[in-house]
Short mmCIF file of C-alpha atoms in Angstrom, two decimals:
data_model
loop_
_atom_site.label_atom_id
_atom_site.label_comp_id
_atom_site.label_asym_id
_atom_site.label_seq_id
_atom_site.Cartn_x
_atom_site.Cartn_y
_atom_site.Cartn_z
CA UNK N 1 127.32 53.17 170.08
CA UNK N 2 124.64 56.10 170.19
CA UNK N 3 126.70 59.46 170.79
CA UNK N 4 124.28 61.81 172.01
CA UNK N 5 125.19 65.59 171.59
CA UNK N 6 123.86 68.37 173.91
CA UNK N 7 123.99 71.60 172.99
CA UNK N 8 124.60 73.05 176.33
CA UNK N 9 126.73 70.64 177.85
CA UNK N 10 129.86 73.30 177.08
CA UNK N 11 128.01 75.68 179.24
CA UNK N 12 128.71 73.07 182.16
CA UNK N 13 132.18 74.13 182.58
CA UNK N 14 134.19 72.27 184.76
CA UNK N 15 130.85 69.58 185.09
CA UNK N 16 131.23 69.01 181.28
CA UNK N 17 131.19 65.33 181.86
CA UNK N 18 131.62 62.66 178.83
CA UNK N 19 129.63 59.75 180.53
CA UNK N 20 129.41 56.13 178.73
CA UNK N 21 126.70 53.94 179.72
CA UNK N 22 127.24 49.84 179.54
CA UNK N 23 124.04 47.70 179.60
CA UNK N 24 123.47 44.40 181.74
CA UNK N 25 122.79 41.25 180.64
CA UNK N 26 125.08 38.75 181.81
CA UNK N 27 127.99 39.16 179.24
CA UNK N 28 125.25 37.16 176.58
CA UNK N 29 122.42 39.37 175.97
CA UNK N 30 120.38 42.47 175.98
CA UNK N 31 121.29 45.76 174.24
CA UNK N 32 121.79 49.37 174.71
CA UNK N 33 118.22 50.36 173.35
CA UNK N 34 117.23 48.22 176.79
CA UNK N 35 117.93 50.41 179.50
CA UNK N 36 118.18 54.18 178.74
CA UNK N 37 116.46 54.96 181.99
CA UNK N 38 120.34 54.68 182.84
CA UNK N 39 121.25 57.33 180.68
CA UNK N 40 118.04 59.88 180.47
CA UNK N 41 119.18 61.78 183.76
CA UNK N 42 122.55 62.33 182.21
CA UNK N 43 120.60 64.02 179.29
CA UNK N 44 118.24 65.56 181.22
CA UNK N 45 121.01 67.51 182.52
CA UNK N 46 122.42 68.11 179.27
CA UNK N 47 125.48 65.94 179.17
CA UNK N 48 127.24 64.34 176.24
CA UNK N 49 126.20 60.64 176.75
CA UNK N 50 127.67 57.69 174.84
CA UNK N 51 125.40 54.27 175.27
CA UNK N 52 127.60 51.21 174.20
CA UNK N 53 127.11 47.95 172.74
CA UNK N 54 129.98 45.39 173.74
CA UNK N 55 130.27 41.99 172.05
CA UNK N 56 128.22 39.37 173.48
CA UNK N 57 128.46 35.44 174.15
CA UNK N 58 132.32 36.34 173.85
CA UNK N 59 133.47 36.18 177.22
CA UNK N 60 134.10 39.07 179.57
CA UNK N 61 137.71 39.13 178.14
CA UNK N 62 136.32 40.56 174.77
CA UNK N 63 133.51 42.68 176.34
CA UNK N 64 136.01 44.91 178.15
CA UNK N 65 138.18 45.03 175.80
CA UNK N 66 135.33 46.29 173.79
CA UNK N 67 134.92 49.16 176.23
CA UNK N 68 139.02 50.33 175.42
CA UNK N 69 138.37 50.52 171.69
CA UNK N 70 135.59 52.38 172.22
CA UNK N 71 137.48 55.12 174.13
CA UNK N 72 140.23 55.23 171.57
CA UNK N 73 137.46 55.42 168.54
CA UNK N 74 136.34 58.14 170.66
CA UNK N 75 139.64 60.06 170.64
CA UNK N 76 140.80 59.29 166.92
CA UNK N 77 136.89 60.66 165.96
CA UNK N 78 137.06 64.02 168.46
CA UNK N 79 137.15 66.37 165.94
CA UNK N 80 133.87 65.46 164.49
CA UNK N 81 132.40 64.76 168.51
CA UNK N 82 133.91 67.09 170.46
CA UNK N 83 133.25 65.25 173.45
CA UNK N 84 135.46 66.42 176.45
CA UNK N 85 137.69 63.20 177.27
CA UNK N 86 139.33 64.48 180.32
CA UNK N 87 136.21 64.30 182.03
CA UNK N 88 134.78 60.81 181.31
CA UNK N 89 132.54 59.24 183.71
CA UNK N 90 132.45 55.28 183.13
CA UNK N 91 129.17 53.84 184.41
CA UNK N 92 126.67 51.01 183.70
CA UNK N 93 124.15 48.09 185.21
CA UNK N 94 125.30 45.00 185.86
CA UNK N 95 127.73 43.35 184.02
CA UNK N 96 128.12 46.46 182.01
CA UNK N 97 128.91 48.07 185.43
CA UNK N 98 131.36 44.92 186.26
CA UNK N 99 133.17 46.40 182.09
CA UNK N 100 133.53 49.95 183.47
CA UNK N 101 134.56 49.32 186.73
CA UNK N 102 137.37 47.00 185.65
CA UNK N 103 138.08 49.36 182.49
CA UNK N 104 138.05 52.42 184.78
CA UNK N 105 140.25 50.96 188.14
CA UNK N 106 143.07 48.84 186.08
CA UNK N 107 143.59 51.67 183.40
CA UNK N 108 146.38 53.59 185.89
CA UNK N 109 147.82 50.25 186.48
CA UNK N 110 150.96 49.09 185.04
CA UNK N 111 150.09 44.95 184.52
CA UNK N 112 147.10 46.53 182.39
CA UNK N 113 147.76 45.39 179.30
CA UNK N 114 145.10 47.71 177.38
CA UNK N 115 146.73 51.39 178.06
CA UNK N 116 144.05 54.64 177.00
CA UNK N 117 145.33 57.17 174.38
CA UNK N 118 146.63 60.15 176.49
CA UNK N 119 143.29 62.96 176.56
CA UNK N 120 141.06 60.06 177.83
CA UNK N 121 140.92 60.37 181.59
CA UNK N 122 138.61 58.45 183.98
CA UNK N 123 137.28 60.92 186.13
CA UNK N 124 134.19 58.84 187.73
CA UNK N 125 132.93 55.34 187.70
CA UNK N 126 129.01 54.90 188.73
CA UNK N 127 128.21 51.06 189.51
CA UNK N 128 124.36 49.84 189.31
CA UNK N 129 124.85 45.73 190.63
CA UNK N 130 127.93 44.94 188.82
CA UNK N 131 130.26 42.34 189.74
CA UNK N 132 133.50 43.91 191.53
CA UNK N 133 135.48 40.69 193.31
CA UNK N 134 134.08 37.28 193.85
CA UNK N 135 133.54 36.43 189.72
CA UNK N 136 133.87 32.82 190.48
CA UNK N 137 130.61 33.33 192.86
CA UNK N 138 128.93 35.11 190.55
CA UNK N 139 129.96 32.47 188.13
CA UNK N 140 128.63 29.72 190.00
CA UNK N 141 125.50 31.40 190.49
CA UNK N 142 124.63 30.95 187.03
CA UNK N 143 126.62 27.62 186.05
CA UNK N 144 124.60 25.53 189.18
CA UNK N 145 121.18 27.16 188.12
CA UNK N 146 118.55 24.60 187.09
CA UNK N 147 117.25 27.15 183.77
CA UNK N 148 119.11 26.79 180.99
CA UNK N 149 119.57 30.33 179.88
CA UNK N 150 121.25 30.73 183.66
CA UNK N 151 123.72 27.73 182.50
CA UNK N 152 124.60 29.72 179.40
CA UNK N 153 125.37 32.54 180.92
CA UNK N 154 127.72 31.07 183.66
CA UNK N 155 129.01 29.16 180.58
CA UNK N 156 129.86 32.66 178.44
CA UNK N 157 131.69 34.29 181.13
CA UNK N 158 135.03 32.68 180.53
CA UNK N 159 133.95 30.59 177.03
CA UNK N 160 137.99 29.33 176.98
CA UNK N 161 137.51 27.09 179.79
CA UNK N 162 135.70 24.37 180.26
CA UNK N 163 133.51 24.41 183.57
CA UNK N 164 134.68 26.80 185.74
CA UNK N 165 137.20 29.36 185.31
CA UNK N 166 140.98 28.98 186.79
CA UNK N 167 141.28 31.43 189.82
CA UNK N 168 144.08 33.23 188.00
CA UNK N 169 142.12 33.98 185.17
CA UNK N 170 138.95 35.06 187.27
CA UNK N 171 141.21 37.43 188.85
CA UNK N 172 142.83 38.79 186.10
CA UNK N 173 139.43 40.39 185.57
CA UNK N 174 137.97 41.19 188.78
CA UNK N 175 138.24 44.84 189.50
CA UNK N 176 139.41 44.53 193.07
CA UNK N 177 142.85 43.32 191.77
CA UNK N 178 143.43 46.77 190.86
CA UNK N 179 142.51 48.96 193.21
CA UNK N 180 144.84 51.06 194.53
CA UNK N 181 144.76 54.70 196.37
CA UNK N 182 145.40 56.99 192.89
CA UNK N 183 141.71 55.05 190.95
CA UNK N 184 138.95 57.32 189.72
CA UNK N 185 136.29 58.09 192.72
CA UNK N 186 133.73 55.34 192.46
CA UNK N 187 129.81 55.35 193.24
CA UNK N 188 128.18 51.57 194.14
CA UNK N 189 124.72 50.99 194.07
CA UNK N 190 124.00 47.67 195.57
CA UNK N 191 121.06 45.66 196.71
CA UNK N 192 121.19 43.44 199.89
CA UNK N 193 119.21 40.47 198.70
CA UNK N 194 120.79 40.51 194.75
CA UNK N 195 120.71 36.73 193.83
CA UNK N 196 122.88 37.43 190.72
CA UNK N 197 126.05 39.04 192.12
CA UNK N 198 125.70 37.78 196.16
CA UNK N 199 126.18 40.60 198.74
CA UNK N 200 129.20 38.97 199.80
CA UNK N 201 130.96 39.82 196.66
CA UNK N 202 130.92 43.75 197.14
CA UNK N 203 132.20 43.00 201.48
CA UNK N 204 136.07 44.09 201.01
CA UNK N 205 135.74 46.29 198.27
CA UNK N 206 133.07 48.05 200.16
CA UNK N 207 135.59 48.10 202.74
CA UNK N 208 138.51 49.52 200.62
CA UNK N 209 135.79 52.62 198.98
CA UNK N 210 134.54 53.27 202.64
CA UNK N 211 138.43 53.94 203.65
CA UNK N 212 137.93 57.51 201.86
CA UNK N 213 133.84 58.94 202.24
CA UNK N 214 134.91 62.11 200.86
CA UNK N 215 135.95 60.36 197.55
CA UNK N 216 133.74 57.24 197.49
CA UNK N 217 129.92 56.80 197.77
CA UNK N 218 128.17 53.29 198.78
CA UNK N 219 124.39 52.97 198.30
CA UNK N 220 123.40 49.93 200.08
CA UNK N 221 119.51 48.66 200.02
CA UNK N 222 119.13 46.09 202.27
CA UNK N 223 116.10 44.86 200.71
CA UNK N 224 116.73 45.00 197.23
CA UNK N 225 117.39 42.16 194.76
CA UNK N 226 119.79 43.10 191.66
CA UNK N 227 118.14 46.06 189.98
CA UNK N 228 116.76 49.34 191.48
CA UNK N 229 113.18 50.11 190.94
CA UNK N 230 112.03 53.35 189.83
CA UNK N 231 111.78 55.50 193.13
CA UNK N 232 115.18 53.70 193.81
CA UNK N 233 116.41 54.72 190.87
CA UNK N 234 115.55 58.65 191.23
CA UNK N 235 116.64 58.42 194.39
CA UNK N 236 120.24 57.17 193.29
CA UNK N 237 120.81 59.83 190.72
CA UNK N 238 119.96 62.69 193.19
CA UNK N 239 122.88 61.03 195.51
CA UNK N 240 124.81 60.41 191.92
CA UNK N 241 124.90 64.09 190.86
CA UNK N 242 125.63 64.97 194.36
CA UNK N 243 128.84 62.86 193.78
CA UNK N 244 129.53 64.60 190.61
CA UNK N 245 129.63 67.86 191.76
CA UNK N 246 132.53 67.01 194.16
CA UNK N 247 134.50 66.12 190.79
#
């Protein structure tokens, strides 16, 4: 992980955030170096910002349980960070998004197996295209593409089973089997046309965030494949700090 530091970000009061950034790639590549577009507005307004590897071409079990060691490293190491960890705001593109979305929803649930330390609190999760419900379409998606690379990614989703995934264990790890009225307020950015994680993926948990507009925040871009281009982009982190403030 890179822990960046800011100077001022004690002078944010109660906005003192601790946001962690998770990078796409499908679970089996890529690297946080790739997209710190992600994280630069965070900095810009002089946040602490953590930007996480995860272990790759290990299955999504492994890569969000990567995310939970993290945030316990985090607390064991606090005296040398002094990051504030009852303000952490999980976010990230992609299947990073899909890590701290799970992480961030099941953590107040009692089946979750991976409990946080007490002084790490999920105050936020921000979601740039990453899979929510539906992992067996997404998984699909990859496993029936023609390109190779697509195969082995479908393939390194759920690398214990053979073809595709049992339903119970696709479940186990979709973040909609968690939600429940006391989860973090969450911010989903989503494109209408994404032909990695299908539209009709995000339908009922779009419904379940919509319940509460005062908490929740959908971006929906009817046009957009999976990734946000740069006006996009600007435009989502004006409407993300907007949601932070409300915090």
């Amino acid at each position: 992980m890179d822990i960046y530091i800011s100077k001022d970000a004690k002078k944010l009061s109660n906005k003192n955030f601790t946001v962690i950034f998770l990078h796409g790639g499908g679970y089996y590549l890529s690297d946080k170096s790739k997209e710190e577009k992600y994280i630069q507005p965070y900095l810009d307004k002089g946040m602490n910002v953590v930007n996480l590897n995860y272990r790759l071409k290990r299955g999504i079990p492994i890569a969000t349980e990567d995310l939970t060691n993290a945030l316990h490293f985090l607390k064991a190491n606090n005296a040398t960070y002094q990051l504030n960890l009852n303000r952490i705001i999980l976010t990230g593109f992609s299947a990073g998004a899909h890590i701290a979305s799970y992480v961030g929803i099941s953590a107040n649930n009692p089946i979750y197996k991976n409990k946080l330390d007490q002084g790490v609190k999920i105050s936020g999760i921000i979601n740039f295209s990453g899979p929510v419900d539906g992992l067996d379409v997404v998984e699909k998606v990859f496993m029936d593409n023609e390109m190779p690379l697509m195969k082995d990614l479908g393939n390194a989703l759920f690398p214990s089973s053979e073809g595709y995934a049992p339903k119970a264990l696709i479940s186990k790890y979709a973040p909609i089997t968690y939600l429940d009225k006391n989860d973090p307020p969450f911010f989903l950015w989503q494109g209408g046309k994404d032909d990695q994680v299908p539209p009709i993926t995000f339908e009922k948990f779009v419904a379940h965030l919509n319940e509460n507009r005062k908490k929740n925040e959908v971006i929906f871009i009817p046009e957009d494949l999976h990734s946000p281009n740069a006006t996009e982009l600007k435009n989502a982190y004006d409407s993300i700090f907007v949601f932070l403030d409300r915090l």
